[in-house]
CSV table of C-alpha atoms and ligand atoms in Angstrom, one decimal:
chain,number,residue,atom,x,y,z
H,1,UNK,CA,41.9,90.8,331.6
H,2,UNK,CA,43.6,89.5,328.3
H,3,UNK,CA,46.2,91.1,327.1
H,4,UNK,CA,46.0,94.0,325.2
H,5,UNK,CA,46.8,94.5,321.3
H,6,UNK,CA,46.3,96.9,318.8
H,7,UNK,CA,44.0,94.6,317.0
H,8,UNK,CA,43.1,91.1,317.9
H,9,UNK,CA,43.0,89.2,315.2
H,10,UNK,CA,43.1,85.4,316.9
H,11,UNK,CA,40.1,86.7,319.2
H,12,UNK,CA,37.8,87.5,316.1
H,13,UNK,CA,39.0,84.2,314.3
H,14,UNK,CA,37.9,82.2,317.2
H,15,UNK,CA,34.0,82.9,317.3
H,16,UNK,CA,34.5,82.2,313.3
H,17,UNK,CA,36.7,79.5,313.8
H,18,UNK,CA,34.2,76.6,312.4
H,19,UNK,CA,32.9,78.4,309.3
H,20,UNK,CA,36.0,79.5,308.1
H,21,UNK,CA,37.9,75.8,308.4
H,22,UNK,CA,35.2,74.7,306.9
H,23,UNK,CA,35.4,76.8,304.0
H,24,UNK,CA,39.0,76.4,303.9
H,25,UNK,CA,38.4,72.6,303.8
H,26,UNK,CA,36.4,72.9,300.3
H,27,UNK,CA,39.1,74.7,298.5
H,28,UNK,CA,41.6,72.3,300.1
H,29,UNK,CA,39.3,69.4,299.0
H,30,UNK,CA,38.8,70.7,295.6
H,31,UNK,CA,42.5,72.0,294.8
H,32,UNK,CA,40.9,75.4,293.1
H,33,UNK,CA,43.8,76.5,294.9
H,34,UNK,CA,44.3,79.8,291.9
H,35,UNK,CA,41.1,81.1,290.6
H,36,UNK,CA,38.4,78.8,292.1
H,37,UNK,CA,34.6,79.7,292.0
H,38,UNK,CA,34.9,80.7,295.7
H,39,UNK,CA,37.0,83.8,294.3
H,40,UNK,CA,33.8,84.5,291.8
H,41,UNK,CA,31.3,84.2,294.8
H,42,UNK,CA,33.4,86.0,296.8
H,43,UNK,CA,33.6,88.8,294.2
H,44,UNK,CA,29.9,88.9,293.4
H,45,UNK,CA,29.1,89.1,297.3
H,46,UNK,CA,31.2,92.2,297.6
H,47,UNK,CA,29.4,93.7,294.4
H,48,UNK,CA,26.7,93.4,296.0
H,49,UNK,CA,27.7,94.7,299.3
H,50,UNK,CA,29.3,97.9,297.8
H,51,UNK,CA,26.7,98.3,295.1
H,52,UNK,CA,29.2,98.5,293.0
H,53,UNK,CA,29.0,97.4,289.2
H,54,UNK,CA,32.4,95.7,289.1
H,55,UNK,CA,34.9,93.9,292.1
H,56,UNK,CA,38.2,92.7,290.2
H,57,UNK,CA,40.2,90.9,293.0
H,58,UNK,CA,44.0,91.2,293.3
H,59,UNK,CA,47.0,90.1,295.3
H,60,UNK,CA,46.9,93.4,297.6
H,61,UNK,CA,45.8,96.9,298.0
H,62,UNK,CA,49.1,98.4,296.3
H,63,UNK,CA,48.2,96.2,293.5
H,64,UNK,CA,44.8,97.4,293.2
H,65,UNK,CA,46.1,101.1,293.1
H,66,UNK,CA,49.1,100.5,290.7
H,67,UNK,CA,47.4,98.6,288.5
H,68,UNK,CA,44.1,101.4,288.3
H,69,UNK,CA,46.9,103.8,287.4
H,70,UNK,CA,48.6,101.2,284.4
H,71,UNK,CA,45.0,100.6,283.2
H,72,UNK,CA,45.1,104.8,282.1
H,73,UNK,CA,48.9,104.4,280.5
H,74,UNK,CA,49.3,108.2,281.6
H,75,UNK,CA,52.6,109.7,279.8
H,76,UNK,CA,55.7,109.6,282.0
H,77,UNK,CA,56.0,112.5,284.2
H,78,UNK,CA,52.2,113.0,284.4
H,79,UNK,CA,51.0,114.5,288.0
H,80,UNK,CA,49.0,112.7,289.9
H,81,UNK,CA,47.7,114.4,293.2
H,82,UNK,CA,47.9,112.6,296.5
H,83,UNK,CA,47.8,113.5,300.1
H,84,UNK,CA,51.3,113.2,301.7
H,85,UNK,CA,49.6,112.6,304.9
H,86,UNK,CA,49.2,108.8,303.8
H,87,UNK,CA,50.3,105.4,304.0
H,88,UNK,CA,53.5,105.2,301.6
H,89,UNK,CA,51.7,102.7,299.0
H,90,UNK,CA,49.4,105.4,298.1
H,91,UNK,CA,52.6,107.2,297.2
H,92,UNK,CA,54.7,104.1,295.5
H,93,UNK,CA,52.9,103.2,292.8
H,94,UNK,CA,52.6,106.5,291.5
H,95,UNK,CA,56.3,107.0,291.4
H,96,UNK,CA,56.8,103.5,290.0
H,97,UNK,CA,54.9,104.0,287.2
H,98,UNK,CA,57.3,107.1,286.7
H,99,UNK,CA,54.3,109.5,287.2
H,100,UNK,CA,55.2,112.4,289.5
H,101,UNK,CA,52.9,112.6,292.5
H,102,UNK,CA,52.2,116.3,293.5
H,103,UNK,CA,52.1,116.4,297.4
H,104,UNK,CA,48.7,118.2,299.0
H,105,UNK,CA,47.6,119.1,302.8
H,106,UNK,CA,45.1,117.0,304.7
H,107,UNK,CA,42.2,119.0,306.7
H,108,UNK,CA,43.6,118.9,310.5
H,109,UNK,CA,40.3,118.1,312.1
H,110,UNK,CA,39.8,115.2,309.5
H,111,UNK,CA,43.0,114.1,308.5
H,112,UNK,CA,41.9,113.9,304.7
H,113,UNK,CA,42.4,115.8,301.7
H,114,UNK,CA,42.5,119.5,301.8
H,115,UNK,CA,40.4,120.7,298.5
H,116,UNK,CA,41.2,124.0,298.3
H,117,UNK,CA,45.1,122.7,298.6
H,118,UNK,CA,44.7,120.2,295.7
H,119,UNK,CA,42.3,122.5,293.6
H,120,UNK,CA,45.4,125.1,293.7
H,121,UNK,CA,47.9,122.4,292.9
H,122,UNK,CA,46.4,121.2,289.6
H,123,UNK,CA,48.3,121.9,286.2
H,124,UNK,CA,48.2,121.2,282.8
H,125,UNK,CA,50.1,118.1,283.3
H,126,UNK,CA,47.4,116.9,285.9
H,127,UNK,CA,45.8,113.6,284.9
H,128,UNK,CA,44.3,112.3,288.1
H,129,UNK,CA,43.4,112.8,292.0
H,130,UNK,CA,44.1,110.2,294.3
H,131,UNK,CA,42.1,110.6,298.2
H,132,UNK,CA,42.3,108.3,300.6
H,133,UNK,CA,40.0,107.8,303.1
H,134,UNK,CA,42.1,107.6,306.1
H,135,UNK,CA,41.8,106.0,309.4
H,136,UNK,CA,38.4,105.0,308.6
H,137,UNK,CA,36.9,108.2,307.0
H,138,UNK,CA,35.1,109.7,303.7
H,139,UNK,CA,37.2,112.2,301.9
H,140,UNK,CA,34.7,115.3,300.5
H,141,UNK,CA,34.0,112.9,297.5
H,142,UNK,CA,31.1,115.4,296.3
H,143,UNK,CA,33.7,118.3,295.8
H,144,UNK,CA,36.6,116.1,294.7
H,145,UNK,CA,34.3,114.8,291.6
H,146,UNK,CA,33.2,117.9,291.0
H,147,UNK,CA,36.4,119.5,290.5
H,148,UNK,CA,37.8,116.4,289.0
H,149,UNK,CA,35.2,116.6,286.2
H,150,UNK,CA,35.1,120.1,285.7
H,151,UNK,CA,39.0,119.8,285.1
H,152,UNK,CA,38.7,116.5,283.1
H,153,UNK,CA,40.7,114.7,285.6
H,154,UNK,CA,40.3,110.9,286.7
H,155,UNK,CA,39.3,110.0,290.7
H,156,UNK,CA,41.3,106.7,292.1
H,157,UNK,CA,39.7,106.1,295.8
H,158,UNK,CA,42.2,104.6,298.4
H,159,UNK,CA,39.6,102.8,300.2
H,160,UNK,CA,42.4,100.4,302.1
H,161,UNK,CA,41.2,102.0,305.4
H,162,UNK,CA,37.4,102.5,304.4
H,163,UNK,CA,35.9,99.2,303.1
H,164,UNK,CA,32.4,99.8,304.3
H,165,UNK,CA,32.3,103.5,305.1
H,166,UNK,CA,28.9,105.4,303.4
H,167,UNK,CA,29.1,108.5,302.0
H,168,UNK,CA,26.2,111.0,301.9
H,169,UNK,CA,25.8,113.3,298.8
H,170,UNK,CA,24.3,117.0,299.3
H,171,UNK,CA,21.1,115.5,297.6
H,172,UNK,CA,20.6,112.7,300.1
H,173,UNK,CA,22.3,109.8,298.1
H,174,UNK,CA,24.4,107.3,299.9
H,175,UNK,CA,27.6,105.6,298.6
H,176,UNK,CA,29.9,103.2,299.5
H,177,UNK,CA,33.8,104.3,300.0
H,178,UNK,CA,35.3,103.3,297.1
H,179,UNK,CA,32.6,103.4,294.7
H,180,UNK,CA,32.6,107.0,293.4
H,181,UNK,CA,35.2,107.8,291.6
H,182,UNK,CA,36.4,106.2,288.4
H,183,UNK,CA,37.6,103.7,290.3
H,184,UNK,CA,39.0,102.6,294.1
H,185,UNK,CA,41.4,100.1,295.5
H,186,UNK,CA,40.8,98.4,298.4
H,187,UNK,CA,43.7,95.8,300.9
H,188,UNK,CA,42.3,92.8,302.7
H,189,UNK,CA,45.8,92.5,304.8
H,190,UNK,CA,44.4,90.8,308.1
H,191,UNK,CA,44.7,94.0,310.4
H,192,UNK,CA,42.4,96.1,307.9
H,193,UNK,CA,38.2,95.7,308.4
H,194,UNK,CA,37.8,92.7,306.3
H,195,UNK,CA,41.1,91.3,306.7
H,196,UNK,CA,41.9,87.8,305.2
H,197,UNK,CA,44.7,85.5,306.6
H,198,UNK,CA,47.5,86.6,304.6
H,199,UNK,CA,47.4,89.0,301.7
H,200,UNK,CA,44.9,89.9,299.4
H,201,UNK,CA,43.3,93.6,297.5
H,202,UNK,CA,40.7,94.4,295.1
H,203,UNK,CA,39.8,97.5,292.2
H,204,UNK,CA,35.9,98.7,292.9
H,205,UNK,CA,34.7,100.5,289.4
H,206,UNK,CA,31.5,101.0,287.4
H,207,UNK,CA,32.8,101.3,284.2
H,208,UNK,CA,32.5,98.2,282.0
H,209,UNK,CA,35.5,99.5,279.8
H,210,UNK,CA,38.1,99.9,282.4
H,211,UNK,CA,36.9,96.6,284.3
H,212,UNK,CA,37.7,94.6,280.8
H,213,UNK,CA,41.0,96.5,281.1
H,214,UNK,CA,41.5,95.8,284.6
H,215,UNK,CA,41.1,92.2,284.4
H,216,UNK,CA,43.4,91.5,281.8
H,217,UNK,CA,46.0,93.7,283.4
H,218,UNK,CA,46.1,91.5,286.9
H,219,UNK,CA,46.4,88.6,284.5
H,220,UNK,CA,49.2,89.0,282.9
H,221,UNK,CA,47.8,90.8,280.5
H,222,UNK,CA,46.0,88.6,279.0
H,223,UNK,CA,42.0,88.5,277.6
H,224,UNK,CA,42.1,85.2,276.2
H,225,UNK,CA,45.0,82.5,277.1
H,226,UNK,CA,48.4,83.3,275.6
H,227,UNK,CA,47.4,86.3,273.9
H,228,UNK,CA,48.5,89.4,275.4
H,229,UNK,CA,47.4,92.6,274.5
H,230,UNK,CA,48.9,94.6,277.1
H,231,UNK,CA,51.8,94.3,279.6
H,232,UNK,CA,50.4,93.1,282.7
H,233,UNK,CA,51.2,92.0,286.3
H,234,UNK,CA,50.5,88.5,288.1
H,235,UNK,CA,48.3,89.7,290.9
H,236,UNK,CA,45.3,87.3,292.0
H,237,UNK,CA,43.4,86.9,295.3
H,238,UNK,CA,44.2,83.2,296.4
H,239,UNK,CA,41.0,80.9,296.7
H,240,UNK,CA,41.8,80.5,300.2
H,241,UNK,CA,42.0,84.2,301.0
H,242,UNK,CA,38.9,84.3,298.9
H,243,UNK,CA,36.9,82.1,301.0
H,244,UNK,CA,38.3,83.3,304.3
H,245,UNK,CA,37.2,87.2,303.1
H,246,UNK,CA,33.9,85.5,302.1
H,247,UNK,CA,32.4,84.4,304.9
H,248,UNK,CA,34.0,87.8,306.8
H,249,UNK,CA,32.1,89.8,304.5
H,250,UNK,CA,29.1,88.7,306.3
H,251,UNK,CA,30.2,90.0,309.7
H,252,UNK,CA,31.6,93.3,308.2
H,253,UNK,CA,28.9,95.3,309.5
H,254,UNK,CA,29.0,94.1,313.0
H,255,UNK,CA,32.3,94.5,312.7
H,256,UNK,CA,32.1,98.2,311.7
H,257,UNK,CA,29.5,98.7,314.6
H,258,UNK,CA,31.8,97.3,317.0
H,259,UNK,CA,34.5,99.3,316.0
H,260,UNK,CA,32.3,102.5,316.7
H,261,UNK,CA,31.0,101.3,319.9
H,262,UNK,CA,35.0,101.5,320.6
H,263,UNK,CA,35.5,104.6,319.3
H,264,UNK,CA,32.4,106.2,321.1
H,265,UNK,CA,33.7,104.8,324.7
H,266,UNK,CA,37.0,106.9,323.6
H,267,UNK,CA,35.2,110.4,322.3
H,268,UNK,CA,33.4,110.5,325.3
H,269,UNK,CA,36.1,110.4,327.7
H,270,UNK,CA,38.5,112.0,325.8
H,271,UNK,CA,36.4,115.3,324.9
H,272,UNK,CA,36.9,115.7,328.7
H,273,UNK,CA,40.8,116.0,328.3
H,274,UNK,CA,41.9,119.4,327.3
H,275,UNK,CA,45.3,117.1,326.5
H,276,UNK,CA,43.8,115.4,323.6
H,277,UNK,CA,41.7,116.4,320.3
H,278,UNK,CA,39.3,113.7,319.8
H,279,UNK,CA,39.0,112.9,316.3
H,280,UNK,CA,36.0,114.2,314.3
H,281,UNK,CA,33.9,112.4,312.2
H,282,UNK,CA,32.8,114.8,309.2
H,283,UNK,CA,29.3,115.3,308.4
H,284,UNK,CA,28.9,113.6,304.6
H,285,UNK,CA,30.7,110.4,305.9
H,286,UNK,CA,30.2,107.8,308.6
H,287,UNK,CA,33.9,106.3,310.3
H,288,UNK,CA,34.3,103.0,310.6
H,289,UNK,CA,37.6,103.6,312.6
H,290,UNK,CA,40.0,101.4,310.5
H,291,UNK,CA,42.6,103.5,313.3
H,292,UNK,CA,41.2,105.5,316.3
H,293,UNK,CA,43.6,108.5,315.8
H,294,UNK,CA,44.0,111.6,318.6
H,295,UNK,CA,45.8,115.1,318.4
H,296,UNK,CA,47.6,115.5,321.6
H,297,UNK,CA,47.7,118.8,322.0
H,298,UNK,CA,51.6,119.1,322.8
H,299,UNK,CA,53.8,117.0,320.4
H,300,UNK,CA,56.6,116.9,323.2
H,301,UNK,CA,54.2,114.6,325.1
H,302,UNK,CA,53.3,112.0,322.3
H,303,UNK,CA,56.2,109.8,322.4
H,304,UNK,CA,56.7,109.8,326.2
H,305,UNK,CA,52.9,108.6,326.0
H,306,UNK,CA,53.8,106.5,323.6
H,307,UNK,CA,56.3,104.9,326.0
H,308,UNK,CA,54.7,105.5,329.3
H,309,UNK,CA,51.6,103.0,327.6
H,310,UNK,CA,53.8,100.4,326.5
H,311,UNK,CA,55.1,100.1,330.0
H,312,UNK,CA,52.0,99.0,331.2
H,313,UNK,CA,51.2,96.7,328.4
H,314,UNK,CA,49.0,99.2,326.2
H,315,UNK,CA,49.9,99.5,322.7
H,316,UNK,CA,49.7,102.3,320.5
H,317,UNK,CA,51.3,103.4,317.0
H,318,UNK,CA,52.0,106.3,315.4
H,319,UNK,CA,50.4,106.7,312.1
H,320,UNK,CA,52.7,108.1,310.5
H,321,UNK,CA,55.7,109.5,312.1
H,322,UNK,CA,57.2,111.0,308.3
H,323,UNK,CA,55.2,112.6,306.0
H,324,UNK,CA,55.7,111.3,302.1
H,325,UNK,CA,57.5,114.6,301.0
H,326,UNK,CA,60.0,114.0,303.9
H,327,UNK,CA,60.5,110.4,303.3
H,328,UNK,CA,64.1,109.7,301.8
H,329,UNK,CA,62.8,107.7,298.7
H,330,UNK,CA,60.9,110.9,297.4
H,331,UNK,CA,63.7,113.3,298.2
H,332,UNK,CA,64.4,113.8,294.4
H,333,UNK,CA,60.6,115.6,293.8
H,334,UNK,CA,62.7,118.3,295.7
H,335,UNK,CA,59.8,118.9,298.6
H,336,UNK,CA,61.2,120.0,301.7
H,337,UNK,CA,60.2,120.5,305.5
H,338,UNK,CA,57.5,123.5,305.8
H,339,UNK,CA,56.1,122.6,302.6
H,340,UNK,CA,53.1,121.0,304.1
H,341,UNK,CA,53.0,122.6,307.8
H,342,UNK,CA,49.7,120.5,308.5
H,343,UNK,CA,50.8,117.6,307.8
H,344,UNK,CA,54.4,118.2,309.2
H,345,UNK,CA,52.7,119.3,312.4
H,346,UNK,CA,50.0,116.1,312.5
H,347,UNK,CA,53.0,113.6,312.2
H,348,UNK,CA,54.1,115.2,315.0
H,349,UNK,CA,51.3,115.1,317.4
H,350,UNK,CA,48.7,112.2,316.3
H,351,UNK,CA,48.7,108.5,318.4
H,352,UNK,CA,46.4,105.7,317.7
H,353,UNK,CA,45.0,104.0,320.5
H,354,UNK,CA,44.0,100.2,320.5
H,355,UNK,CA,40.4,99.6,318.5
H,356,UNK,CA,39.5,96.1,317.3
H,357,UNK,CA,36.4,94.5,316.7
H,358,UNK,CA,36.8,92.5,320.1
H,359,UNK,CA,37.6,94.9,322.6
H,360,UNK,CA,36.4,94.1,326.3
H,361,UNK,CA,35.0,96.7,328.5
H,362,UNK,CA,37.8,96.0,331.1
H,363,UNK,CA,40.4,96.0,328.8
H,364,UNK,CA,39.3,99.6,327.7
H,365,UNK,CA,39.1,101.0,331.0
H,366,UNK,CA,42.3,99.9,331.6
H,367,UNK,CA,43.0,101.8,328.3
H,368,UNK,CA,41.4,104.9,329.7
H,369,UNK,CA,42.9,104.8,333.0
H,370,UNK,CA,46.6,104.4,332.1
H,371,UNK,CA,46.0,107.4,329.6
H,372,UNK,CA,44.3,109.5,332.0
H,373,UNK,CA,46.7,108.5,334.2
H,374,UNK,CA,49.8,109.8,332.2
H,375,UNK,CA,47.8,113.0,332.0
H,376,UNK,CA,47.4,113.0,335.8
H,377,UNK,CA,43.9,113.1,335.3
H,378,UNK,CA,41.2,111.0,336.6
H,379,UNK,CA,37.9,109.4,335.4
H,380,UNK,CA,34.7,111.3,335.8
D,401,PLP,C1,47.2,99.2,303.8
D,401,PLP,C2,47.2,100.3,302.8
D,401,PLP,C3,47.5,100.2,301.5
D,401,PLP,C4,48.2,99.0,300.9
D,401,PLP,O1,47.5,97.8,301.1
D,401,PLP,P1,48.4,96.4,301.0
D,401,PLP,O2,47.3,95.4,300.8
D,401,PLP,O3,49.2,96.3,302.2
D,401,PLP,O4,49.2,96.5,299.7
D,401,PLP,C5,47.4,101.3,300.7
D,401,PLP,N1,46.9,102.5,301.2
D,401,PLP,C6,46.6,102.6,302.5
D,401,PLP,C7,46.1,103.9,302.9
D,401,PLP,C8,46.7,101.6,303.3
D,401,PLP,O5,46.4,101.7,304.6
C-alpha cells in the first residue's frame, strides 16, 4: 500500500506528468514568463468552463477576495457579513481594508451560512455578504441573492473550496459556484481542486463594469501603462501556473468525480457509526468534497482520534480548530466565546479524513478500518 496523505499531489502529477512539462517547456522556451498568452487561454478555458462572462486571474485566492472588496471602495467601518466558521482569509481581507466583518452561524448539518443568522445581522451600515462554500459545498445562493437584493447589498462568493461545484435554482437552472453573485474569488494553491504548482487565484463576475475595474486593480492600477487611475495591488497568475492550471482544467471533472467516489465509500460506512455524523450534501448543490468533513458525536474523542490515526500512519486535520470571533487577531470586534454556539461547538467536534483524487481502494480500507477500529467497531 502507498503511503497515506491527505492529498496526493505527486500521484496526480505523475499520470499528467508529460503534458504538463510540456507545457511548461513552451513558456520556458518563449520567456512569457509574466502575462504570456497561455494566461489568456487559460482564462478563456475557465470562462468557458464556469459559464461565466469574465475570469480575471490573480496571484491567490486572498487576492481575488481583497481585491473584489477594493474594487467597491466601501467607507471605512462598513460591515461586511461573513461566516466565522471559515478559513481566516475569508476574514483578513475584510479587516484589512478596515471594513468591519460582522460574524454569522453556519447551518450544523452543512457547515455553511446560516440565513436566518445573517438576515438578522444586517444594518444600515451593511454593504455586502460574503458565503463561502465550504469543504466543497453550495451555500443557499437562491436565498442569499434574494435577500441581498432586496436589501441592496453586494454578494462576494468564496469559491476557494468549490471550483466546479453546480448549484440548482428553485426553477431548475444550474450554476456554477462562484458565478452568482456579483462576483467570486477562487485559489488555485496545489491542495485545492484545480491546484497549480505554487500559488495562484482568480475573481469570477458577469459584470463588464466591475471586470474593467478589477483588471486595472490587480495591475497596479493601471488601464493603460503608466497611468494610474486607482491604487492598485501587483497580483498576477504566473504563465507557468497558468499553463500548469490549463491543462488541469481538463481533468477537473474527473477529478471532482473521483473525489465523490471517495466520499461515497466514506458515507456509506460511516452512516453505520452512531460515533460519527456523516456529512450532508444539501439538496440545491452538488459537493465536490474539497475536505471530507465528519461530526464525531463526542468532541472528547476527536483529538484522541486524531492521534490514535496518526499512529498508524493515517492523516487527518482539523478544519478549523478556532473559530474567527475567537481568533486573537479579531479580539478588538469585541466577540466572545458563546457568541456563535454552532460554530464554537463544530470546531470542537469536526475531523477531516484523507480524500484526493488518487485514492486506492486498499489504502481506504485501511482508512476505514483504523477508524472503525478506534471506535471498536467492525466492518459490515
Ligand atoms: C484557500 C482558501 C482561501 C485563500 O486562498 P489562497 O490562494 O491560499 O490565498 C480563501 N478562502 C478559503 C475558504 C480557502 O479555503
Amino acid at each position: 500500500m502507498k503511503p497515506i496523505q491527505m492529498a496526493d499531489l505527486i500521484g496526480q502529477y505523475q499520470k499528467i506528468k508529460d503534458e504538463i512539462q510540456q507545457e511548461i517547456g513552451k513558456v520556458l522556451d518563449t520567456a512569457t514568463f509574466i502575462n504570456g498568452p497561455i494566461v489568456k487561454e487559460f482564462q478563456a478555458h475557465l470562462e468557458d468552463y464556469l459559464s461565466v462572462k469574465h475570469v480575471i486571474p490573480c496571484a491567490n485566492g486572498t487576492d481575488a477576495l481583497q481585491v473584489i472588496m477594493m474594487a467597491y471602495a466601501f467607507k471605512p467601518g462598513a460591515e461586511v457579513i461573513v461566516p466565522s466558521f471559515t478559513y481566516v482569509a475569508t476574514v483578513e481581507v475584510i479587516a484589512l481594508l478596515g471594513l468591519k466583518p460582522v460574524f454569522v452561524e453556519v447551518y450544523p448539518d452543512t457547515f455553511n451560512m446560516n440565513i436566518e443568522d445573517m438576515e438578522s445581522k444586517i444594518t444600515d451600515n451593511t454593504v455586502a455578504i460574503v458565503p463561502v462554500h465550504l469543504y466543497g459545498q453550495c451555500a443557499d445562493m437562491e436565498r442569499i441573492m434574494k435577500i441581498a437584493k432586496a436589501r441592496n447589498l453586494k454578494v462576494f462568493e468564496d469559491t476557494a473550496q468549490a471550483i466546479g461545484a453546480d448549484y440548482t435554482f428553485s426553477d431548475g437552472a444550474v450554476a456554477k459556484a462562484g458565478t452568482i453573485g456579483d462576483a467570486g474569488s477562487t485559489s488555485f494553491f496545489p491542495s485545492k481542486n484545480l491546484g497549480a504548482y505554487g500559488d495562484g487565484g482568480a475573481i469570477t463576475t458577469n459584470d463588464d463594469e466591475l471586470a474593467a475595474k478589477l483588471r486595472m486593480i490587480v495591475n497596479h492600477g493601471q488601464s493603460e501603462r503608466y497611468y494610474h487611475d486607482s491604487i492598485g495591488v501587483n497580483s498576477r497568475l504566473d504563465s507557468i501556473q497558468a499553463a500548469i492550471l490549463n491543462v488541469k482544467l481538463k481533468y477537473l471533472d474527473d477529478y471532482s468525480a473521483a473525489r465523490q467516489k471517495v466520499a461515497k465509500r466514506y458515507n456509506d460506512v460511516f452512516s453505520t457509526v452512531s460515533e460519527i455524523d456523516a456529512p450532508l450534501t444539501a439538496d440545491f448543490t452538488t459537493h465536490v468534497y474539497h475536505q471530507y468533513t465528519v461530526k464525531l458525536k463526542s468532541a472528547e474523542k476527536r483529538d484522541a482520534l486524531n492521534k490514535f490515526l496518526a499512529e498508524k500512519g493515517v492523516p487527518s486535520m482539523i478544519y478549523y480548530p478556532v473559530p474567527n470571533h475567537l481568533q486573537k487577531a479579531y479580539s478588538y470586534y469585541g466577540y466572545k466565546e458563546g457568541d456563535f454556539p454552532i460554530t464554537e461547538d463544530l470546531c470542537s467536534r469536526v475531523i477531516s479524513f484523507p480524500i484526493h483524487t488518487e485514492m486506492e481502494a486498499d489504502q481506504q480500507d485501511f482508512i476505514i478500518e483504523n477508524i472503525l477500529k478506534f471506535f471498536e467497531k467492525n466492518l459490515g
